[in-house]
GROMACS .gro file of C-alpha atoms in nm:
model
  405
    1UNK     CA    1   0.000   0.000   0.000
    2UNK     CA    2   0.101   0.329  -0.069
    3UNK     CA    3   0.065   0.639   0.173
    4UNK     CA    4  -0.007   0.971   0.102
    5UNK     CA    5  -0.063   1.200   0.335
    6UNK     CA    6  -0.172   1.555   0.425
    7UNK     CA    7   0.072   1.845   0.325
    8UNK     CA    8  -0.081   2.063   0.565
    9UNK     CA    9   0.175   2.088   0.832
   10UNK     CA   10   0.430   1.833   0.979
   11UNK     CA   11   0.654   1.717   0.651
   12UNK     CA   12   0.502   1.384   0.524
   13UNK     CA   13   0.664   1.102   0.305
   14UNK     CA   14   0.500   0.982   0.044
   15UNK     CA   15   0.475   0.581  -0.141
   16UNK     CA   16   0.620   0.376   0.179
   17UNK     CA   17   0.454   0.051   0.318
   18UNK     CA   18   0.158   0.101   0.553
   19UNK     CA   19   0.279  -0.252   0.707
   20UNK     CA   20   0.582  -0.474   0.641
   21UNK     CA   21   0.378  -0.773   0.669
   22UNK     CA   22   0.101  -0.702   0.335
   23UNK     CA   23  -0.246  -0.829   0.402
   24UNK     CA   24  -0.338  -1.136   0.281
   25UNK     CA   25  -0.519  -1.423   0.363
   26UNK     CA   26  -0.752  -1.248   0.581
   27UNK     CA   27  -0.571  -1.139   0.821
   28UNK     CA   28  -0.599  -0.826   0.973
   29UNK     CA   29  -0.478  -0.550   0.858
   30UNK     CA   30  -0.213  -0.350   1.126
   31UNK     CA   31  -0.108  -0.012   1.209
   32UNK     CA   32   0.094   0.035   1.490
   33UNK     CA   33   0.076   0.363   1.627
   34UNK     CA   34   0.200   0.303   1.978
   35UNK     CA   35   0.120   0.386   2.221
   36UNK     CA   36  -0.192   0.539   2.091
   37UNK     CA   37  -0.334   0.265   1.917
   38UNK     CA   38  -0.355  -0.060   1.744
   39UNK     CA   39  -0.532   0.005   1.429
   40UNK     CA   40  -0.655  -0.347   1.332
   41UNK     CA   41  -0.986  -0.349   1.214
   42UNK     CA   42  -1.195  -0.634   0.979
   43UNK     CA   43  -1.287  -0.410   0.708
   44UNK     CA   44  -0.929  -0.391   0.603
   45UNK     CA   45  -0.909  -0.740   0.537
   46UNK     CA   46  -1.049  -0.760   0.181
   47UNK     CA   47  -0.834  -0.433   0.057
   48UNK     CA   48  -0.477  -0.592   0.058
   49UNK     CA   49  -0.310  -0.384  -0.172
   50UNK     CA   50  -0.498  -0.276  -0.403
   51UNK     CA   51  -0.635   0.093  -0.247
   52UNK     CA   52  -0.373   0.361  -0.148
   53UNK     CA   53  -0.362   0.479   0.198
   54UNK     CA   54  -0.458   0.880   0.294
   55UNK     CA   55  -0.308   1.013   0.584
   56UNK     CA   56  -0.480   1.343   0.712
   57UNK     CA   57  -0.490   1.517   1.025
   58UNK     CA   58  -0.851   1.618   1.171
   59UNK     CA   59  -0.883   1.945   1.132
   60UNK     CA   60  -1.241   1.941   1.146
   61UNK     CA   61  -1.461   2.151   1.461
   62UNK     CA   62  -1.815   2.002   1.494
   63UNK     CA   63  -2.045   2.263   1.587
   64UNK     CA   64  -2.399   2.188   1.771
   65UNK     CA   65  -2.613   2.510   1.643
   66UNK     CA   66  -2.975   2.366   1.762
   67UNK     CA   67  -3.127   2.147   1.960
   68UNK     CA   68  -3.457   2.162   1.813
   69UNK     CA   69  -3.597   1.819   1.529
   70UNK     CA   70  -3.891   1.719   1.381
   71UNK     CA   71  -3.789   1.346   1.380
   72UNK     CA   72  -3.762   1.127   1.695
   73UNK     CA   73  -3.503   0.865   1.588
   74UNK     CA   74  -3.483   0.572   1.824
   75UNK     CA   75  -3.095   0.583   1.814
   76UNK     CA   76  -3.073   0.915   1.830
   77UNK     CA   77  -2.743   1.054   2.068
   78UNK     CA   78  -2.855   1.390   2.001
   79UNK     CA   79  -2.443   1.514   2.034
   80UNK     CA   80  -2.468   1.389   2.383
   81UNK     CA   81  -2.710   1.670   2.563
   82UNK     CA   82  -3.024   1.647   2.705
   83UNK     CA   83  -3.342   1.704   2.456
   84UNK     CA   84  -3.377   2.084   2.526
   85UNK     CA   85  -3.727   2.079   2.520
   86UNK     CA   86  -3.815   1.849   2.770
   87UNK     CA   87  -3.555   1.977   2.995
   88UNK     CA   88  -3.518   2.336   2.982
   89UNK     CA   89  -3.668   2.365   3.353
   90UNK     CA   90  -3.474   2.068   3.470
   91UNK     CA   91  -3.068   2.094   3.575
   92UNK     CA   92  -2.811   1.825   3.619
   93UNK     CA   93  -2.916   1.550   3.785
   94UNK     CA   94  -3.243   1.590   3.685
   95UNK     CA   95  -3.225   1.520   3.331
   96UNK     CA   96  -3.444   1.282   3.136
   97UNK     CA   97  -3.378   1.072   2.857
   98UNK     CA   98  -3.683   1.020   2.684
   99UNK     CA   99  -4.006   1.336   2.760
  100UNK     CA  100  -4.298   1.470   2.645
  101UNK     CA  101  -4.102   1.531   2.250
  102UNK     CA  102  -4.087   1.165   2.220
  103UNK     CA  103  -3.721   1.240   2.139
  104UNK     CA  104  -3.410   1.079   2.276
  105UNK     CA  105  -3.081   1.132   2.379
  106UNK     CA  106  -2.922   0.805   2.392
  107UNK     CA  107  -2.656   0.790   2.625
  108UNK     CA  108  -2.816   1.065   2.908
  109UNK     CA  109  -2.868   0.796   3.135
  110UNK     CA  110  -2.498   0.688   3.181
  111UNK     CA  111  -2.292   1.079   3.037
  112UNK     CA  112  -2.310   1.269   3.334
  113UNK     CA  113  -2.441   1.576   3.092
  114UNK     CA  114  -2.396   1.912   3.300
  115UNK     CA  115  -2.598   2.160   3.052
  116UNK     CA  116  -2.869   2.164   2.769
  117UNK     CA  117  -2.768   2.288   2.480
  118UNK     CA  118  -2.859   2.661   2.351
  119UNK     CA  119  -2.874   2.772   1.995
  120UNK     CA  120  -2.560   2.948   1.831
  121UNK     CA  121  -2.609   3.301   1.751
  122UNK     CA  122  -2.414   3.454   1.474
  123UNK     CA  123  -2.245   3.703   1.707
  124UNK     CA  124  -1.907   3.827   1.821
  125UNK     CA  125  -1.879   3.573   2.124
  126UNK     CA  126  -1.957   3.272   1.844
  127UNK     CA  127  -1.713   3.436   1.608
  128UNK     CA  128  -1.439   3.479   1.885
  129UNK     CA  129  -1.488   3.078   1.997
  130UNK     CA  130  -1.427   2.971   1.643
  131UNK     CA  131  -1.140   3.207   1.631
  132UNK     CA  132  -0.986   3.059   1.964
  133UNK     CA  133  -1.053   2.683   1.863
  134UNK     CA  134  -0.910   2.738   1.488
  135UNK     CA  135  -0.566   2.899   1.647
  136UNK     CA  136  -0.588   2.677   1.935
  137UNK     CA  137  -0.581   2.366   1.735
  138UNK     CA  138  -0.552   2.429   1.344
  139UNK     CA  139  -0.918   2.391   1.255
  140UNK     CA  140  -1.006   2.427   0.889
  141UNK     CA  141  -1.335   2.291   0.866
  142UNK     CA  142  -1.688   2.389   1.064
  143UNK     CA  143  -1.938   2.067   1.063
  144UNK     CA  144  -2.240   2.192   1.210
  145UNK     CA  145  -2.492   1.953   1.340
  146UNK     CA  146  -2.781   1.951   1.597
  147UNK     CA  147  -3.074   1.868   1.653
  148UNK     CA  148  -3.146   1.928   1.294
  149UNK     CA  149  -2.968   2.272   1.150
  150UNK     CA  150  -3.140   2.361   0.882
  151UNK     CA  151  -3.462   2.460   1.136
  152UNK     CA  152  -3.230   2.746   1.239
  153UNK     CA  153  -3.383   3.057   1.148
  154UNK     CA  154  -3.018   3.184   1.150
  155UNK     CA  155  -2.797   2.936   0.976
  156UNK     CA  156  -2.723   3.149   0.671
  157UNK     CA  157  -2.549   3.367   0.886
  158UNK     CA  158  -2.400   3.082   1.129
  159UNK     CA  159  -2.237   2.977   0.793
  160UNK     CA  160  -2.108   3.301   0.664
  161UNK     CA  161  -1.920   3.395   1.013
  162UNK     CA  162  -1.790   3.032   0.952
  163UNK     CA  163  -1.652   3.131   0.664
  164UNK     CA  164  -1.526   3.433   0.743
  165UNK     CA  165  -1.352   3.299   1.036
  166UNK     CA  166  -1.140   3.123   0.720
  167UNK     CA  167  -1.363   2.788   0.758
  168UNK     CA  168  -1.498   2.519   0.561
  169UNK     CA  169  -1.837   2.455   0.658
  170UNK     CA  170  -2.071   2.111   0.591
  171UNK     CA  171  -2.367   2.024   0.782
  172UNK     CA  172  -2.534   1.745   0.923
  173UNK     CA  173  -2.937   1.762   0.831
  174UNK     CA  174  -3.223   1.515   0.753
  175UNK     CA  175  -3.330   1.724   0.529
  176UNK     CA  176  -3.671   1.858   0.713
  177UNK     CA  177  -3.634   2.229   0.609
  178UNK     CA  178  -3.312   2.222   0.393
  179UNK     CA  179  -3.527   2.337   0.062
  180UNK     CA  180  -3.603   2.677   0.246
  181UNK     CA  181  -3.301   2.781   0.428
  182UNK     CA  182  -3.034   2.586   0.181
  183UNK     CA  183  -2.993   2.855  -0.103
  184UNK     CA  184  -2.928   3.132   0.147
  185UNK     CA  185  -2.670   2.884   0.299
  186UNK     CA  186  -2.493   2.801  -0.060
  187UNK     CA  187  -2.461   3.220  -0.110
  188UNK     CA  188  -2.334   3.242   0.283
  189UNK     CA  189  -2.019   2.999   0.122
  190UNK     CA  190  -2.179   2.610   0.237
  191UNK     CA  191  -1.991   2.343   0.102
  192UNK     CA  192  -2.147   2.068   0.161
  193UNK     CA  193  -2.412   1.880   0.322
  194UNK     CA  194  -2.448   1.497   0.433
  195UNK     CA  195  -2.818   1.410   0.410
  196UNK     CA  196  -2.895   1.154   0.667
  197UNK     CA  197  -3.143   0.898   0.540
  198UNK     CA  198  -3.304   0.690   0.815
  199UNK     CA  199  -3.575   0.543   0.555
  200UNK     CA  200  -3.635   0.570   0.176
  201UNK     CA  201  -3.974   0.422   0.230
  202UNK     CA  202  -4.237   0.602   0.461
  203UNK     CA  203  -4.244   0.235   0.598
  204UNK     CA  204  -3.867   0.209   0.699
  205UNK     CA  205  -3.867   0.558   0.826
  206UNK     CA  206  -4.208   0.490   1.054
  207UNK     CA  207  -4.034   0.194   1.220
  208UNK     CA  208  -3.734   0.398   1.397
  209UNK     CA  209  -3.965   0.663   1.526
  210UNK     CA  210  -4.117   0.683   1.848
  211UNK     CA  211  -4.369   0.484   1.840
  212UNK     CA  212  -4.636   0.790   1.870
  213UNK     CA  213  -4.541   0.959   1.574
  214UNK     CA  214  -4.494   0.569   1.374
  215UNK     CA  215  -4.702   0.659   1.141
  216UNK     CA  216  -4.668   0.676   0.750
  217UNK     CA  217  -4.829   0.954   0.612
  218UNK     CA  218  -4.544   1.190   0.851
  219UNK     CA  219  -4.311   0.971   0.715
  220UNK     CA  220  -4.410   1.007   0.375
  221UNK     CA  221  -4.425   1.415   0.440
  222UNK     CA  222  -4.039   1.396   0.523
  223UNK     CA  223  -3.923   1.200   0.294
  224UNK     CA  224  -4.047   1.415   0.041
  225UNK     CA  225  -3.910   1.731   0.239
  226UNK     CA  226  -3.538   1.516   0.222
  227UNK     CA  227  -3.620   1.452  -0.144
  228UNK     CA  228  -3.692   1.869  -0.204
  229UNK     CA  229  -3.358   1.940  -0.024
  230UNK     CA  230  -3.125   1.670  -0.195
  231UNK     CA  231  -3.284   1.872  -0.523
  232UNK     CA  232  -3.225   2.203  -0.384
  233UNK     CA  233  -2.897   2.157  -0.222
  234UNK     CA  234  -2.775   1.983  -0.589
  235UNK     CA  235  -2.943   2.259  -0.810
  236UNK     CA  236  -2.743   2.580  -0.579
  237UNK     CA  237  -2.378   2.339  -0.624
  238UNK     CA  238  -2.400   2.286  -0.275
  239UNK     CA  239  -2.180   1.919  -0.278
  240UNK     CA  240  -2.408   1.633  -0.137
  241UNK     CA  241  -2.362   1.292   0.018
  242UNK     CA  242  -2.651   1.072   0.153
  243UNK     CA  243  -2.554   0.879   0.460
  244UNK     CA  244  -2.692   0.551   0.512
  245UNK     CA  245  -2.660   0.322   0.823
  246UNK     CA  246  -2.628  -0.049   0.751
  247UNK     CA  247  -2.767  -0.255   1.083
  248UNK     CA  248  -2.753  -0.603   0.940
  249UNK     CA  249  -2.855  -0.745   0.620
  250UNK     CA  250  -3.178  -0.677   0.545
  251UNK     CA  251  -3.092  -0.295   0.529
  252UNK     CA  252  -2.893  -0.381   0.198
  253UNK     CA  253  -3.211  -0.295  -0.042
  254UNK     CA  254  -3.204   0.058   0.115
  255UNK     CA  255  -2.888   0.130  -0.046
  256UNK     CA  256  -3.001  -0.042  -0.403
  257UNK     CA  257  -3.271   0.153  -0.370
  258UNK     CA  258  -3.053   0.486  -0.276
  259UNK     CA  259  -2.806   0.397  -0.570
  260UNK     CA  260  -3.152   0.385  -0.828
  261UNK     CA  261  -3.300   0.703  -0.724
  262UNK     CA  262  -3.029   0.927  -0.679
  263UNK     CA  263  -2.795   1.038  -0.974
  264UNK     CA  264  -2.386   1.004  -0.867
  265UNK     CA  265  -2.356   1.386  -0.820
  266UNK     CA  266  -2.497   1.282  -0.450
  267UNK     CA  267  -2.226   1.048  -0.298
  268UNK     CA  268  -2.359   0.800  -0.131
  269UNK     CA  269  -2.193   0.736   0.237
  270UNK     CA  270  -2.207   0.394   0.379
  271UNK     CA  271  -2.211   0.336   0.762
  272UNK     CA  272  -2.104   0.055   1.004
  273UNK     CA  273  -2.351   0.000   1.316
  274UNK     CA  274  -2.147   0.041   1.579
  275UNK     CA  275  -2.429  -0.154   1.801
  276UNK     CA  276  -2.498  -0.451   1.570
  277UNK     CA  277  -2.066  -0.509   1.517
  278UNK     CA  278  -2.010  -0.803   1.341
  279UNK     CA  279  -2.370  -0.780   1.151
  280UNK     CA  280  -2.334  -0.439   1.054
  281UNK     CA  281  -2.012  -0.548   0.921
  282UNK     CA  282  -2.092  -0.893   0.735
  283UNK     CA  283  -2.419  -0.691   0.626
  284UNK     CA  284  -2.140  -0.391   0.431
  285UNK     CA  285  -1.913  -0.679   0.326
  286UNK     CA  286  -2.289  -0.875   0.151
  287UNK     CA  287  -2.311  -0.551   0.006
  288UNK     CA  288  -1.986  -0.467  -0.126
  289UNK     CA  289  -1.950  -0.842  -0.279
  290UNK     CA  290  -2.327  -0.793  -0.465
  291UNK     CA  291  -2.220  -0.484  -0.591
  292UNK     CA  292  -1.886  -0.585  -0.743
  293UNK     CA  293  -1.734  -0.305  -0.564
  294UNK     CA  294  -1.321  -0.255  -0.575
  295UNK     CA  295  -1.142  -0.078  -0.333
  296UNK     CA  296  -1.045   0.287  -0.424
  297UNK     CA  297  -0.861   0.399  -0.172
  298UNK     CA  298  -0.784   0.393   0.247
  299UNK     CA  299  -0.854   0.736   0.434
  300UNK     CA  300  -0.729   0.756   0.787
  301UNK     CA  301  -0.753   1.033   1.008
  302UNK     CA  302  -0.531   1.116   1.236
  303UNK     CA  303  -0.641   1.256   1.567
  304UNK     CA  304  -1.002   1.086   1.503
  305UNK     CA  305  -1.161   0.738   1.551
  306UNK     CA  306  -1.342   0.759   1.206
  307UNK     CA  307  -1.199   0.625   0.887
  308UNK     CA  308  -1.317   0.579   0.516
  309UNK     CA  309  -1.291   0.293   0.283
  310UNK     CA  310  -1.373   0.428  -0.074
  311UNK     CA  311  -1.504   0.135  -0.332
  312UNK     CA  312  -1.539   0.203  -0.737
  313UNK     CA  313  -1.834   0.006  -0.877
  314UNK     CA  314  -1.861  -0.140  -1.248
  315UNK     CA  315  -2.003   0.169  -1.377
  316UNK     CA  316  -1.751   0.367  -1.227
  317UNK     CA  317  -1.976   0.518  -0.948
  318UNK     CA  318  -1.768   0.556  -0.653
  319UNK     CA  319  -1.917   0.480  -0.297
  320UNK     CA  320  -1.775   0.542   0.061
  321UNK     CA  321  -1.782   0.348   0.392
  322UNK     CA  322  -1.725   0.505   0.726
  323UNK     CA  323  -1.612   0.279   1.022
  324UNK     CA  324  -1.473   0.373   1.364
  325UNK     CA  325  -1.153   0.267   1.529
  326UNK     CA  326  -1.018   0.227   1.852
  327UNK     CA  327  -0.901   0.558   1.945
  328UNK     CA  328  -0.837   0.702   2.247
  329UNK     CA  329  -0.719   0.984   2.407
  330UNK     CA  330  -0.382   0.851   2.598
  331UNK     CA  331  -0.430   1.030   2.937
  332UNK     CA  332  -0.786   1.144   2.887
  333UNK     CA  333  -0.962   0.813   2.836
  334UNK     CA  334  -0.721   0.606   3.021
  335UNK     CA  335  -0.887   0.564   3.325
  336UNK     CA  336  -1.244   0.569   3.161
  337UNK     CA  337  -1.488   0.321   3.287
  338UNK     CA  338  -1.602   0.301   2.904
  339UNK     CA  339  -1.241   0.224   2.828
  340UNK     CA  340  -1.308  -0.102   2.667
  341UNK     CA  341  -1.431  -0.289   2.370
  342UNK     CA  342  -1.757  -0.298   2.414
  343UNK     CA  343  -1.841   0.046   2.624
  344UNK     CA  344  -1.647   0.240   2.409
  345UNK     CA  345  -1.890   0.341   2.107
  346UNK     CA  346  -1.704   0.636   1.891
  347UNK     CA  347  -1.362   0.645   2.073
  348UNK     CA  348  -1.224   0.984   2.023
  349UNK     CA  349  -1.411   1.141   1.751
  350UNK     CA  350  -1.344   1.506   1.792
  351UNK     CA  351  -1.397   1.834   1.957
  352UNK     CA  352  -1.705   1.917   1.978
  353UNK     CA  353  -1.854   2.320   2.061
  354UNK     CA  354  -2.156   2.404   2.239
  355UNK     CA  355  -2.360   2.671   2.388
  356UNK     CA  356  -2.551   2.670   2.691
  357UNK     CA  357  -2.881   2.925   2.777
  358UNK     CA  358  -2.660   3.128   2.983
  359UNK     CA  359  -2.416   3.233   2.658
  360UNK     CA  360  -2.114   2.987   2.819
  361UNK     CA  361  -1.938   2.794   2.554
  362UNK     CA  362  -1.864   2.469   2.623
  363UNK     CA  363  -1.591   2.217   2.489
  364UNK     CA  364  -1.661   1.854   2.449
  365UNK     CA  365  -1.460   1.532   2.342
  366UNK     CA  366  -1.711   1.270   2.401
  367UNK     CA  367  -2.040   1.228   2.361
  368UNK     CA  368  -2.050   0.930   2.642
  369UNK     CA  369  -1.838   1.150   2.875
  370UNK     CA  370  -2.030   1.475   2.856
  371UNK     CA  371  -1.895   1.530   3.220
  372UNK     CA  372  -1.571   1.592   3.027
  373UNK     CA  373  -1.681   1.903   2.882
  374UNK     CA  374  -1.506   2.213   3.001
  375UNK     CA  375  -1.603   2.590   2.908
  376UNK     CA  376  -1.367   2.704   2.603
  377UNK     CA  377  -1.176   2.914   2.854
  378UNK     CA  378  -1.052   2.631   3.058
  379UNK     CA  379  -1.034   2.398   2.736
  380UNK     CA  380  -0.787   2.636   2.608
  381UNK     CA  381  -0.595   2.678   2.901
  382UNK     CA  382  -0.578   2.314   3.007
  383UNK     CA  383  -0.392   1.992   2.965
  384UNK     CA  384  -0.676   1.829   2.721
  385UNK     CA  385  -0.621   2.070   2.467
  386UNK     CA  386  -0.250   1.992   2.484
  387UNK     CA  387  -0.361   1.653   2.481
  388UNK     CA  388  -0.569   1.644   2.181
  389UNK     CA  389  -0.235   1.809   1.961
  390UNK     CA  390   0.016   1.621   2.071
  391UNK     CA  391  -0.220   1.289   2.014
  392UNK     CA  392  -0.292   1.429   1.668
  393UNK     CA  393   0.055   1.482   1.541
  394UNK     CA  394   0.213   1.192   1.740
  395UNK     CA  395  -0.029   1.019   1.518
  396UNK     CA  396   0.028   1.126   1.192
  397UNK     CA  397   0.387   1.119   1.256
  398UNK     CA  398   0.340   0.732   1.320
  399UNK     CA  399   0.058   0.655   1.085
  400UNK     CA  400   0.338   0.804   0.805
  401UNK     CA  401   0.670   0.689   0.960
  402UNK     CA  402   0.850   0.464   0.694
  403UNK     CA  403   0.910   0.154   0.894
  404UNK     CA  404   0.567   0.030   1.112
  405UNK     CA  405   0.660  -0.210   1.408
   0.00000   0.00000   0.00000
């Protein structure tokens, strides 16, 4: 395998081994990163060397800018916090996972979540955190999530401070309200935005809803609203991926179906289920096979748990799938009581920003550890920020050194 890596800031060597041991006969694939990780994962198994391997570094700052949706996913982690609406009177402590909404917020229970999160404003104190975080630790790219975004009234402008803060910016949405607020977004400077698709029948989407809104004519009603803003979002150049999660096998027509309806200027985003493991898994690799699909290339990221397998199909249509690894933070998640294969659900993902109804920012770096977060003042002036850049370029130094032991 060859690496290439990320130009952006520590010097990088290009075309050396990923492993001095190749894979092959499914075994796993190996990259020793100590004493960070162990990056052996499954998925690697049936790309030997045929795909390249990207090296970046995560330079991305995920943003929560509402708490408010119109959907109540079952699964839904909501970025961690409490459902504002059904706990705006409540504090810590009192918190409750599932109210009146119907909504969730799956890991409340177990987080120790402090706050409930506020929307952003637009303003100088937003424009000064993204300031602080970008300087702080070299971000480059805004992903703003919620909630659902695009039910801001203010996003347009959310985006354009983004941008002029020397940003990327993508967002998260389902889709709900994208046709009216997504052309103001795409003149504010939007790049791109990953559709989530929970259901392409009103049928599949009914069945992950709470069960009092399972019905599916409401279904049918956003589905068609995620159909007007894939349209929208395609017609103003906006770039658009729809992200599917795979469970276990019987989700596989979803994405045949996704692949028919949707031209390949919308990329189409597979996901492992990080609660069904080895079914999720078998379920991508049923897939993949049925498909005739030929690994493209290997993107890691350094300084995140996420990685992306890219696969070229027969008709030269070009498909991603996004799995987690075993990441941690060395110091930070050491003595975690999640710290282990089966607690651990997104390992270190990223730095999260928040804002609570009182204007404080808050930093977070996992959404199973929201007792972690800190306010951006003593994020910036404390060992965990540290921690996050030396982890990050420790990491890419490794993931790029020319011999792997």
């Amino acid at each position: 395998m060859a690496i290439v890596t990320d130009r952006r800031g520590a010097p990088a060597v290009d075309n050396l081994p990923l492993d001095p041991h190749p894979i092959a006969d499914g075994i796993d694939a190996t990259l020793r990163t100590e004493p960070y990780i162990v990056f052996k994962h499954r998925a690697l198994r049936s790309v030997g060397n045929q795909a390249p391997v990207r090296v970046t570094k995560d330079r991305t700052l995920r943003v929560k800018v509402i708490d408010a949706c119109g959907m109540t996913c079952t699964f839904c982690h909501n970025e961690g916090t409490p459902v504002s609406g059904d706990n705006h009177a409540r504090t810590a402590g009192e918190f409750g996972a599932v109210g009146r909404s119907g909504r969730v917020s799956l890991y409340l229970a177990t987080n120790g979540a402090r706050f409930v999160a506020a929307p952003m404003f637009p303003d100088d104190a937003f424009r000064a955190a993204l300031a602080r975080l970008r300087d702080a630790l070299g971000f480059e790219e805004a992903h703003l999530t919620g909630g659902e975004p695009t039910l801001h009234p203010k996003l347009a402008a959310i985006v354009a401070v983004a941008r002029e803060e020397g940003y990327e910016v993508g967002v998260t949405s389902n889709g709900e309200n994208g046709a009216g607020v997504l052309p103001a977004c795409a003149k504010a400077g939007l790049g791109r935005v990953n559709f989530s698709i929970f259901g392409t029948t009103p049928e599949e989407l009914a069945r992950v809803q709470n069960v009092r809104f399972r019905t599916a004519s409401l279904a049918a009603r956003k589905i068609e609203a995620l159909e007007r803003s894939i349209q929208v979002a395609t017609d103003e150049g906006v770039g658009v991926s729809a992200n599917v999660v795979i469970p276990d096998h019987s989700h596989i027509e979803r994405v045949h179906r996704l692949l028919d309806r949707y031209s390949p200027q919308v990329s189409l985003r597979i996901l492992s289920s990080l609660a069904d493991g080895d079914k999720s898994l078998d379920a991508i690799d049923e897939l993949l096979g049925g498909l005739g699909a030929v690994p493209r290339e290997v993107h890691v990221i350094a300084g995140s748990s996420g990685f992306r397998i890219s696969y070229t199909l027969p008709g030269g249509r070009v498909i991603k799938v996004k799995h987690i690894r075993p990441l941690r933070l060395p110091e930070t998640c050491a003595s975690c009581r999640f710290n282990n294969t089966t607690d651990c659900h997104e390992g270190y993902y990223g730095v999260r920003l928040y804002r609570d109804p009182r204007g404080t920012f808050h930093v977070g770096v996992c959404i199973q550890r929201m007792d972690l977060c800190l306010s951006i003042d003593e994020f910036l002036d404390g060992a965990v920020c540290r921690e996050i850049s030396t982890m990050r370029e420790q990491e890419f130094h490794a993931l790029t050194a020319q011999t792997v032991t």
